[in-house]
């Protein structure tokens, strides 16, 4: 992928796509094609084919997806399975048909069995039952991995798949109900600080363990893999930094500067008990995360203050 290559970032307004775009631009890639949702509906196969026929991107970062936290996954199962199957199938098929040199598909750590041994190695895929709160999304993402592998086997199409751990950072969705835990808690602690509330609710028991990765570090891994990796096997990308939800809530409380208490709402689901990726494959290719959780939370809260809080309050 040289600096003059034509690159399409699908999903450039989302958390992952916007980070990939930032990194590509700062690395000097000049011919980057993007379309927002109004200009190109990725669930519309004819529209996707027209776009690829006209623009002929050489490299495709497939970061477009319908995503959300534990509640959104359970509340909108049809949207999560349908939209993701359509988006990924249309983009992978068009990339192959219209001659793209390479495509990178972004999966998710929830593709692995709920009770997979930890840390989770790539070969544990399809070795046990999935976590029920997000099985619709997980099944769509597993289908995406298999589509990429099938196109490689049958057509020799150079698709690769990367499995990120739980991500956070600038550009995230801060919806109080449907977001992932970090943006949801940043918003809730901030609102509590502004209103002078004494207590903030955190869903579940606080006991589940999660590994969090700052999204710009993931973007570096995406660009590295696009450059140097060309295999059928999927590649995990995680920080190795694991915390309980109770520890995370305390870190967010400190970042925001809320001085009240944390109350765990056990009527809400915990989801999978633990999800720590074994990232030795990507590390052996030279990638390392650069942003520790405390620093990443600080940068994300800064972004929230400038882009979300400034508009709401
Ligand atoms: O971020 P989250 O929704 O992702 O939740 P998952 C992580 C943990 O944080 C769960 C707890 O144990 C939640 O119960 N939590 C506490 C909260 N307070 C909150 C809150 O206010 N909002 C949210 N959302 N959680 C998702 C999958 O699972 O992970 C997706 O549903 C995707 O499909 C993503 O794979 C990476 O790790 O539980």
mmCIF file of C-alpha atoms and ligand atoms in Angstrom:
data_model
loop_
_atom_site.group_PDB
_atom_site.id
_atom_site.type_symbol
_atom_site.label_atom_id
_atom_site.label_comp_id
_atom_site.label_asym_id
_atom_site.label_seq_id
_atom_site.Cartn_x
_atom_site.Cartn_y
_atom_site.Cartn_z
ATOM 1 C CA UNK A 1 0.000 0.000 0.000
ATOM 2 C CA UNK A 2 2.065 2.969 -1.184
ATOM 3 C CA UNK A 3 1.225 6.585 -0.400
ATOM 4 C CA UNK A 4 -0.505 7.141 -3.757
ATOM 5 C CA UNK A 5 -2.827 4.105 -3.407
ATOM 6 C CA UNK A 6 -6.564 4.739 -3.633
ATOM 7 C CA UNK A 7 -8.047 3.727 -0.282
ATOM 8 C CA UNK A 8 -11.721 3.393 0.707
ATOM 9 C CA UNK A 9 -12.581 3.624 4.404
ATOM 10 C CA UNK A 10 -16.119 2.230 4.840
ATOM 11 C CA UNK A 11 -17.663 3.624 8.013
ATOM 12 C CA UNK A 12 -15.426 6.701 8.280
ATOM 13 C CA UNK A 13 -17.805 8.501 10.636
ATOM 14 C CA UNK A 14 -17.769 5.704 13.211
ATOM 15 C CA UNK A 15 -15.354 5.142 16.089
ATOM 16 C CA UNK A 16 -13.009 2.819 14.165
ATOM 17 C CA UNK A 17 -13.348 4.291 10.665
ATOM 18 C CA UNK A 18 -12.686 7.851 11.851
ATOM 19 C CA UNK A 19 -9.537 6.690 13.673
ATOM 20 C CA UNK A 20 -8.276 4.838 10.563
ATOM 21 C CA UNK A 21 -8.918 7.975 8.493
ATOM 22 C CA UNK A 22 -7.001 10.168 10.978
ATOM 23 C CA UNK A 23 -4.030 7.798 10.957
ATOM 24 C CA UNK A 24 -3.985 7.403 7.142
ATOM 25 C CA UNK A 25 -4.092 11.163 6.651
ATOM 26 C CA UNK A 26 -1.332 11.839 9.170
ATOM 27 C CA UNK A 27 0.808 9.113 7.542
ATOM 28 C CA UNK A 28 0.528 10.950 4.200
ATOM 29 C CA UNK A 29 -1.972 8.837 2.252
ATOM 30 C CA UNK A 30 -3.594 11.319 -0.120
ATOM 31 C CA UNK A 31 -6.146 9.428 -2.220
ATOM 32 C CA UNK A 32 -8.758 8.410 0.347
ATOM 33 C CA UNK A 33 -12.354 7.878 -0.723
ATOM 34 C CA UNK A 34 -15.224 8.153 1.762
ATOM 35 C CA UNK A 35 -19.016 8.363 1.548
ATOM 36 C CA UNK A 36 -21.419 9.153 4.360
ATOM 37 C CA UNK A 37 -24.638 7.239 4.941
ATOM 38 C CA UNK A 38 -26.774 9.683 2.959
ATOM 39 C CA UNK A 39 -24.527 9.405 -0.082
ATOM 40 C CA UNK A 40 -24.145 5.608 -0.037
ATOM 41 C CA UNK A 41 -26.358 3.060 1.726
ATOM 42 C CA UNK A 42 -24.073 0.051 2.211
ATOM 43 C CA UNK A 43 -27.073 -2.276 2.688
ATOM 44 C CA UNK A 44 -28.063 -1.513 -0.941
ATOM 45 C CA UNK A 45 -26.124 -3.921 -3.159
ATOM 46 C CA UNK A 46 -26.766 -2.062 -6.443
ATOM 47 C CA UNK A 47 -25.599 1.217 -4.921
ATOM 48 C CA UNK A 48 -22.457 -0.426 -3.507
ATOM 49 C CA UNK A 49 -21.640 -1.958 -6.903
ATOM 50 C CA UNK A 50 -22.109 1.428 -8.634
ATOM 51 C CA UNK A 51 -19.809 3.090 -6.120
ATOM 52 C CA UNK A 52 -17.037 0.494 -6.600
ATOM 53 C CA UNK A 53 -17.431 0.603 -10.410
ATOM 54 C CA UNK A 54 -16.954 4.387 -10.363
ATOM 55 C CA UNK A 55 -14.262 4.781 -7.694
ATOM 56 C CA UNK A 56 -12.267 1.524 -8.060
ATOM 57 C CA UNK A 57 -10.542 1.648 -4.658
ATOM 58 C CA UNK A 58 -7.396 -0.516 -4.387
ATOM 59 C CA UNK A 59 -7.445 -0.970 -0.598
ATOM 60 C CA UNK A 60 -10.630 -1.285 1.464
ATOM 61 C CA UNK A 61 -10.904 -0.888 5.249
ATOM 62 C CA UNK A 62 -14.319 -2.383 6.099
ATOM 63 C CA UNK A 63 -15.121 -0.606 9.373
ATOM 64 C CA UNK A 64 -18.800 0.037 8.613
ATOM 65 C CA UNK A 65 -21.145 -1.893 10.894
ATOM 66 C CA UNK A 66 -24.181 -1.558 13.095
ATOM 67 C CA UNK A 67 -22.722 -1.625 16.605
ATOM 68 C CA UNK A 68 -23.815 -0.944 20.157
ATOM 69 C CA UNK A 69 -23.457 -1.967 23.770
ATOM 70 C CA UNK A 70 -24.957 -4.870 25.649
ATOM 71 C CA UNK A 71 -28.469 -3.354 25.751
ATOM 72 C CA UNK A 72 -28.643 -2.348 22.062
ATOM 73 C CA UNK A 73 -27.468 -5.831 21.039
ATOM 74 C CA UNK A 74 -30.347 -7.450 22.949
ATOM 75 C CA UNK A 75 -32.955 -4.847 21.970
ATOM 76 C CA UNK A 76 -32.338 -4.787 18.191
ATOM 77 C CA UNK A 77 -31.328 -8.338 17.184
ATOM 78 C CA UNK A 78 -32.881 -8.104 13.713
ATOM 79 C CA UNK A 79 -31.113 -4.828 12.885
ATOM 80 C CA UNK A 80 -27.794 -6.168 14.148
ATOM 81 C CA UNK A 81 -27.866 -9.397 12.136
ATOM 82 C CA UNK A 82 -29.489 -8.031 8.955
ATOM 83 C CA UNK A 83 -27.545 -4.788 8.570
ATOM 84 C CA UNK A 84 -24.180 -6.346 9.313
ATOM 85 C CA UNK A 85 -24.719 -9.301 6.956
ATOM 86 C CA UNK A 86 -25.815 -6.954 4.158
ATOM 87 C CA UNK A 87 -23.075 -4.333 4.647
ATOM 88 C CA UNK A 88 -20.199 -6.800 4.837
ATOM 89 C CA UNK A 89 -21.402 -9.093 2.025
ATOM 90 C CA UNK A 90 -22.019 -6.172 -0.340
ATOM 91 C CA UNK A 91 -18.645 -4.541 0.337
ATOM 92 C CA UNK A 92 -16.558 -7.746 0.226
ATOM 93 C CA UNK A 93 -18.265 -8.917 -2.973
ATOM 94 C CA UNK A 94 -17.913 -5.527 -4.711
ATOM 95 C CA UNK A 95 -14.272 -5.164 -3.624
ATOM 96 C CA UNK A 96 -13.525 -8.521 -5.256
ATOM 97 C CA UNK A 97 -15.652 -7.896 -8.378
ATOM 98 C CA UNK A 98 -14.239 -4.457 -9.083
ATOM 99 C CA UNK A 99 -10.613 -5.444 -8.664
ATOM 100 C CA UNK A 100 -9.547 -4.192 -5.227
ATOM 101 C CA UNK A 101 -6.032 -5.377 -4.324
ATOM 102 C CA UNK A 102 -6.825 -6.031 -0.652
ATOM 103 C CA UNK A 103 -9.563 -5.716 1.984
ATOM 104 C CA UNK A 104 -9.406 -5.644 5.780
ATOM 105 C CA UNK A 105 -12.544 -6.787 7.621
ATOM 106 C CA UNK A 106 -13.115 -5.771 11.233
ATOM 107 C CA UNK A 107 -14.728 -8.385 13.440
ATOM 108 C CA UNK A 108 -15.165 -8.318 17.222
ATOM 109 C CA UNK A 109 -13.999 -10.254 20.266
ATOM 110 C CA UNK A 110 -17.618 -11.357 20.883
ATOM 111 C CA UNK A 111 -17.237 -13.914 18.061
ATOM 112 C CA UNK A 112 -15.512 -16.223 20.570
ATOM 113 C CA UNK A 113 -17.352 -18.693 22.831
ATOM 114 C CA UNK A 114 -18.734 -17.173 26.049
ATOM 115 C CA UNK A 115 -16.606 -19.444 28.199
ATOM 116 C CA UNK A 116 -13.491 -19.634 26.003
ATOM 117 C CA UNK A 117 -10.197 -20.270 27.865
ATOM 118 C CA UNK A 118 -8.374 -16.992 28.609
ATOM 119 C CA UNK A 119 -6.472 -15.334 27.049
ATOM 120 C CA UNK A 120 -8.471 -16.149 23.922
ATOM 121 C CA UNK A 121 -6.497 -17.484 20.977
ATOM 122 C CA UNK A 122 -7.663 -17.116 17.383
ATOM 123 C CA UNK A 123 -8.188 -20.873 16.997
ATOM 124 C CA UNK A 124 -10.935 -20.903 19.676
ATOM 125 C CA UNK A 125 -13.393 -19.551 17.080
ATOM 126 C CA UNK A 126 -16.456 -21.861 16.811
ATOM 127 C CA UNK A 127 -15.319 -24.102 19.667
ATOM 128 C CA UNK A 128 -18.350 -23.462 21.943
ATOM 129 C CA UNK A 129 -21.643 -21.585 22.489
ATOM 130 C CA UNK A 130 -21.760 -17.768 22.156
ATOM 131 C CA UNK A 131 -22.705 -15.142 24.763
ATOM 132 C CA UNK A 132 -26.511 -14.798 24.335
ATOM 133 C CA UNK A 133 -26.674 -10.973 24.782
ATOM 134 C CA UNK A 134 -24.817 -10.434 21.526
ATOM 135 C CA UNK A 135 -25.135 -13.633 19.524
ATOM 136 C CA UNK A 136 -26.896 -11.917 16.592
ATOM 137 C CA UNK A 137 -24.029 -9.508 16.100
ATOM 138 C CA UNK A 138 -21.483 -12.275 16.710
ATOM 139 C CA UNK A 139 -23.076 -14.604 14.138
ATOM 140 C CA UNK A 140 -23.005 -11.792 11.532
ATOM 141 C CA UNK A 141 -19.329 -11.104 12.277
ATOM 142 C CA UNK A 142 -18.465 -14.823 12.091
ATOM 143 C CA UNK A 143 -20.207 -14.899 8.687
ATOM 144 C CA UNK A 144 -18.015 -11.939 7.651
ATOM 145 C CA UNK A 145 -14.839 -13.819 8.633
ATOM 146 C CA UNK A 146 -16.004 -16.871 6.707
ATOM 147 C CA UNK A 147 -16.934 -14.753 3.659
ATOM 148 C CA UNK A 148 -13.437 -13.254 3.583
ATOM 149 C CA UNK A 149 -11.875 -16.720 3.937
ATOM 150 C CA UNK A 150 -14.143 -18.212 1.257
ATOM 151 C CA UNK A 151 -13.321 -15.448 -1.256
ATOM 152 C CA UNK A 152 -9.620 -16.055 -0.586
ATOM 153 C CA UNK A 153 -9.972 -19.825 -1.130
ATOM 154 C CA UNK A 154 -12.229 -19.712 -4.197
ATOM 155 C CA UNK A 155 -11.076 -16.546 -5.966
ATOM 156 C CA UNK A 156 -7.663 -15.818 -4.464
ATOM 157 C CA UNK A 157 -9.042 -12.478 -3.185
ATOM 158 C CA UNK A 158 -6.676 -10.967 -0.597
ATOM 159 C CA UNK A 159 -9.031 -10.339 2.305
ATOM 160 C CA UNK A 160 -7.847 -10.370 5.929
ATOM 161 C CA UNK A 161 -9.798 -10.191 9.217
ATOM 162 C CA UNK A 162 -8.851 -8.436 12.437
ATOM 163 C CA UNK A 163 -10.626 -9.068 15.785
ATOM 164 C CA UNK A 164 -10.458 -6.029 18.052
ATOM 165 C CA UNK A 165 -11.080 -6.222 21.768
ATOM 166 C CA UNK A 166 -13.522 -3.705 23.397
ATOM 167 C CA UNK A 167 -12.679 -0.285 21.934
ATOM 168 C CA UNK A 168 -13.171 3.297 23.059
ATOM 169 C CA UNK A 169 -11.976 6.763 22.135
ATOM 170 C CA UNK A 170 -12.826 9.992 20.308
ATOM 171 C CA UNK A 171 -15.766 9.725 17.911
ATOM 172 C CA UNK A 172 -17.580 7.097 19.979
ATOM 173 C CA UNK A 173 -21.366 6.960 20.378
ATOM 174 C CA UNK A 174 -22.252 8.436 23.800
ATOM 175 C CA UNK A 175 -25.919 7.406 23.816
ATOM 176 C CA UNK A 176 -26.826 6.724 27.462
ATOM 177 C CA UNK A 177 -28.778 3.524 26.721
ATOM 178 C CA UNK A 178 -27.285 2.027 23.566
ATOM 179 C CA UNK A 179 -23.588 2.881 23.824
ATOM 180 C CA UNK A 180 -20.754 0.681 25.081
ATOM 181 C CA UNK A 181 -19.748 0.919 28.721
ATOM 182 C CA UNK A 182 -16.990 3.582 28.535
ATOM 183 C CA UNK A 183 -18.908 6.275 26.622
ATOM 184 C CA UNK A 184 -22.105 5.463 28.589
ATOM 185 C CA UNK A 185 -20.276 5.919 31.914
ATOM 186 C CA UNK A 186 -18.420 9.066 30.811
ATOM 187 C CA UNK A 187 -21.764 10.622 29.957
ATOM 188 C CA UNK A 188 -23.502 9.434 33.135
ATOM 189 C CA UNK A 189 -20.701 10.577 35.470
ATOM 190 C CA UNK A 190 -20.483 13.920 33.663
ATOM 191 C CA UNK A 191 -24.240 14.515 33.931
ATOM 192 C CA UNK A 192 -24.154 13.580 37.619
ATOM 193 C CA UNK A 193 -21.282 15.999 38.227
ATOM 194 C CA UNK A 194 -23.131 18.813 36.443
ATOM 195 C CA UNK A 195 -26.440 18.181 38.245
ATOM 196 C CA UNK A 196 -24.836 17.617 41.661
ATOM 197 C CA UNK A 197 -26.261 14.084 41.951
ATOM 198 C CA UNK A 198 -24.910 11.953 44.818
ATOM 199 C CA UNK A 199 -24.878 8.592 43.073
ATOM 200 C CA UNK A 200 -24.297 7.073 39.644
ATOM 201 C CA UNK A 201 -25.715 3.704 38.547
ATOM 202 C CA UNK A 202 -23.414 1.209 36.865
ATOM 203 C CA UNK A 203 -25.066 -1.781 35.206
ATOM 204 C CA UNK A 204 -24.548 -5.331 36.445
ATOM 205 C CA UNK A 205 -22.450 -6.602 39.352
ATOM 206 C CA UNK A 206 -19.178 -4.790 38.535
ATOM 207 C CA UNK A 207 -17.436 -8.186 38.446
ATOM 208 C CA UNK A 208 -17.112 -8.835 34.658
ATOM 209 C CA UNK A 209 -13.628 -8.321 33.313
ATOM 210 C CA UNK A 210 -12.943 -6.518 30.062
ATOM 211 C CA UNK A 211 -9.871 -5.555 28.075
ATOM 212 C CA UNK A 212 -10.044 -2.051 26.600
ATOM 213 C CA UNK A 213 -8.052 -0.646 23.684
ATOM 214 C CA UNK A 214 -7.777 3.004 22.635
ATOM 215 C CA UNK A 215 -9.070 3.267 19.082
ATOM 216 C CA UNK A 216 -6.040 5.080 17.596
ATOM 217 C CA UNK A 217 -3.889 2.119 18.669
ATOM 218 C CA UNK A 218 -6.310 -0.170 16.844
ATOM 219 C CA UNK A 219 -6.041 2.058 13.745
ATOM 220 C CA UNK A 220 -2.249 1.564 13.804
ATOM 221 C CA UNK A 221 -2.782 -2.210 13.875
ATOM 222 C CA UNK A 222 -5.228 -1.983 10.932
ATOM 223 C CA UNK A 223 -2.726 -0.070 8.785
ATOM 224 C CA UNK A 224 0.143 -2.374 9.782
ATOM 225 C CA UNK A 225 -1.836 -5.519 8.918
ATOM 226 C CA UNK A 226 -2.968 -4.027 5.607
ATOM 227 C CA UNK A 227 0.708 -3.479 4.785
ATOM 228 C CA UNK A 228 2.355 -6.664 6.028
ATOM 229 C CA UNK A 229 -0.180 -9.441 6.666
ATOM 230 C CA UNK A 230 -1.759 -11.616 4.013
ATOM 231 C CA UNK A 231 -3.123 -14.784 5.592
ATOM 232 C CA UNK A 232 -6.407 -16.655 6.030
ATOM 233 C CA UNK A 233 -6.145 -16.775 9.825
ATOM 234 C CA UNK A 234 -7.894 -14.056 11.811
ATOM 235 C CA UNK A 235 -5.737 -11.743 13.979
ATOM 236 C CA UNK A 236 -6.643 -10.610 17.523
ATOM 237 C CA UNK A 237 -5.813 -7.053 18.580
ATOM 238 C CA UNK A 238 -6.027 -6.240 22.284
ATOM 239 C CA UNK A 239 -4.157 -4.113 24.814
ATOM 240 C CA UNK A 240 -3.526 -6.883 27.344
ATOM 241 C CA UNK A 241 -4.807 -4.391 29.966
ATOM 242 C CA UNK A 242 -7.735 -6.041 31.753
ATOM 243 C CA UNK A 243 -9.958 -4.432 34.412
ATOM 244 C CA UNK A 244 -13.191 -5.291 36.196
ATOM 245 C CA UNK A 245 -16.201 -3.093 35.422
ATOM 246 C CA UNK A 246 -16.000 -1.851 39.047
ATOM 247 C CA UNK A 247 -12.354 -0.776 38.488
ATOM 248 C CA UNK A 248 -13.302 0.824 35.182
ATOM 249 C CA UNK A 249 -16.183 2.752 36.795
ATOM 250 C CA UNK A 250 -13.795 4.070 39.445
ATOM 251 C CA UNK A 251 -11.302 5.145 36.735
ATOM 252 C CA UNK A 252 -14.059 6.970 34.819
ATOM 253 C CA UNK A 253 -15.292 8.597 38.047
ATOM 254 C CA UNK A 254 -11.781 9.937 38.677
ATOM 255 C CA UNK A 255 -11.308 11.093 35.064
ATOM 256 C CA UNK A 256 -14.569 13.043 35.095
ATOM 257 C CA UNK A 257 -14.069 14.353 38.634
ATOM 258 C CA UNK A 258 -17.390 13.137 40.074
ATOM 259 C CA UNK A 259 -17.211 12.958 43.842
ATOM 260 C CA UNK A 260 -20.310 10.903 44.664
ATOM 261 C CA UNK A 261 -20.879 7.161 44.966
ATOM 262 C CA UNK A 262 -21.172 4.284 42.532
ATOM 263 C CA UNK A 263 -24.220 1.967 42.827
ATOM 264 C CA UNK A 264 -24.309 -1.332 40.949
ATOM 265 C CA UNK A 265 -27.674 -2.074 39.294
ATOM 266 C CA UNK A 266 -27.844 -5.873 39.414
ATOM 267 C CA UNK A 267 -31.110 -5.932 37.455
ATOM 268 C CA UNK A 268 -28.998 -5.193 34.342
ATOM 269 C CA UNK A 269 -27.020 -7.961 32.577
ATOM 270 C CA UNK A 270 -23.300 -8.596 33.086
ATOM 271 C CA UNK A 271 -22.792 -10.239 29.701
ATOM 272 C CA UNK A 272 -19.791 -12.458 29.209
ATOM 273 C CA UNK A 273 -17.720 -12.875 32.429
ATOM 274 C CA UNK A 274 -14.315 -12.297 30.855
ATOM 275 C CA UNK A 275 -12.959 -11.421 27.416
ATOM 276 C CA UNK A 276 -9.181 -11.094 27.215
ATOM 277 C CA UNK A 277 -7.542 -11.642 23.843
ATOM 278 C CA UNK A 278 -4.241 -13.359 23.200
ATOM 279 C CA UNK A 279 -2.653 -10.798 20.855
ATOM 280 C CA UNK A 280 0.699 -12.513 20.341
ATOM 281 C CA UNK A 281 0.113 -12.877 16.584
ATOM 282 C CA UNK A 282 -0.166 -9.101 15.958
ATOM 283 C CA UNK A 283 2.611 -8.387 18.479
ATOM 284 C CA UNK A 284 4.928 -10.721 16.556
ATOM 285 C CA UNK A 285 4.326 -8.468 13.541
ATOM 286 C CA UNK A 286 5.615 -5.479 15.514
ATOM 287 C CA UNK A 287 2.452 -3.806 16.869
ATOM 288 C CA UNK A 288 2.254 -2.477 20.451
ATOM 289 C CA UNK A 289 -0.509 -0.407 22.066
ATOM 290 C CA UNK A 290 0.715 3.103 22.952
ATOM 291 C CA UNK A 291 -2.104 4.446 25.128
ATOM 292 C CA UNK A 292 -2.711 3.255 28.695
ATOM 293 C CA UNK A 293 -6.307 3.222 29.960
ATOM 294 C CA UNK A 294 -5.981 6.302 32.221
ATOM 295 C CA UNK A 295 -4.550 8.392 29.385
ATOM 296 C CA UNK A 296 -7.109 7.077 26.869
ATOM 297 C CA UNK A 297 -9.971 7.923 29.246
ATOM 298 C CA UNK A 298 -8.591 11.450 29.671
ATOM 299 C CA UNK A 299 -8.392 11.961 25.875
ATOM 300 C CA UNK A 300 -11.880 10.533 25.378
ATOM 301 C CA UNK A 301 -13.396 12.756 28.096
ATOM 302 C CA UNK A 302 -11.721 15.784 26.481
ATOM 303 C CA UNK A 303 -13.278 14.850 23.157
ATOM 304 C CA UNK A 304 -16.666 14.322 24.821
ATOM 305 C CA UNK A 305 -16.496 17.787 26.420
ATOM 306 C CA UNK A 306 -15.648 19.461 23.108
ATOM 307 C CA UNK A 307 -17.988 17.544 20.807
ATOM 308 C CA UNK A 308 -20.901 16.117 22.799
ATOM 309 C CA UNK A 309 -21.283 18.065 26.049
ATOM 310 C CA UNK A 310 -20.756 21.383 24.249
ATOM 311 C CA UNK A 311 -23.799 20.645 22.062
ATOM 312 C CA UNK A 312 -26.107 19.189 24.729
ATOM 313 C CA UNK A 313 -25.700 21.494 27.698
HETATM 314 O O1 LIG B 1 -19.583 -2.182 26.721
HETATM 315 P P1 LIG B 1 -20.553 -3.295 26.903
HETATM 316 O O2 LIG B 1 -21.957 -3.015 26.498
HETATM 317 O O3 LIG B 1 -19.901 -4.489 26.112
HETATM 318 O O4 LIG B 1 -20.612 -3.721 28.450
HETATM 319 P P2 LIG B 1 -19.830 -6.077 26.204
HETATM 320 C C1 LIG B 1 -19.484 -4.131 29.161
HETATM 321 C C2 LIG B 1 -19.832 -4.388 30.602
HETATM 322 O O5 LIG B 1 -20.105 -3.116 31.236
HETATM 323 C C3 LIG B 1 -21.055 -5.259 30.869
HETATM 324 C C4 LIG B 1 -21.284 -3.204 32.010
HETATM 325 O O6 LIG B 1 -20.780 -6.101 31.963
HETATM 326 C C5 LIG B 1 -22.122 -4.240 31.252
HETATM 327 O O7 LIG B 1 -23.127 -4.764 32.099
HETATM 328 N N1 LIG B 1 -21.894 -1.864 32.104
HETATM 329 C C6 LIG B 1 -22.005 -1.141 33.245
HETATM 330 C C7 LIG B 1 -22.439 -1.134 31.115
HETATM 331 N N2 LIG B 1 -22.656 0.010 33.037
HETATM 332 C C8 LIG B 1 -22.925 0.046 31.709
HETATM 333 C C9 LIG B 1 -23.569 1.007 30.864
HETATM 334 O O8 LIG B 1 -24.027 2.052 31.287
HETATM 335 N N3 LIG B 1 -23.656 0.719 29.552
HETATM 336 C C10 LIG B 1 -23.137 -0.454 29.019
HETATM 337 N N4 LIG B 1 -23.242 -0.670 27.701
HETATM 338 N N5 LIG B 1 -22.557 -1.396 29.805
HETATM 339 C C11 LIG B 1 -20.467 -5.785 23.723
HETATM 340 C C12 LIG B 1 -21.317 -6.509 22.726
HETATM 341 O O9 LIG B 1 -20.527 -6.523 24.877
HETATM 342 O O10 LIG B 1 -19.123 -5.714 23.329
HETATM 343 C C13 LIG B 1 -21.065 -6.042 21.357
HETATM 344 O O11 LIG B 1 -22.663 -6.451 23.126
HETATM 345 C C14 LIG B 1 -19.593 -5.860 21.038
HETATM 346 O O12 LIG B 1 -21.643 -6.940 20.489
HETATM 347 C C15 LIG B 1 -18.839 -5.152 22.121
HETATM 348 O O13 LIG B 1 -19.000 -7.091 20.790
HETATM 349 C C16 LIG B 1 -17.363 -5.097 21.891
HETATM 350 O O14 LIG B 1 -18.378 -6.398 26.204
HETATM 351 O O15 LIG B 1 -20.626 -6.687 27.307
#
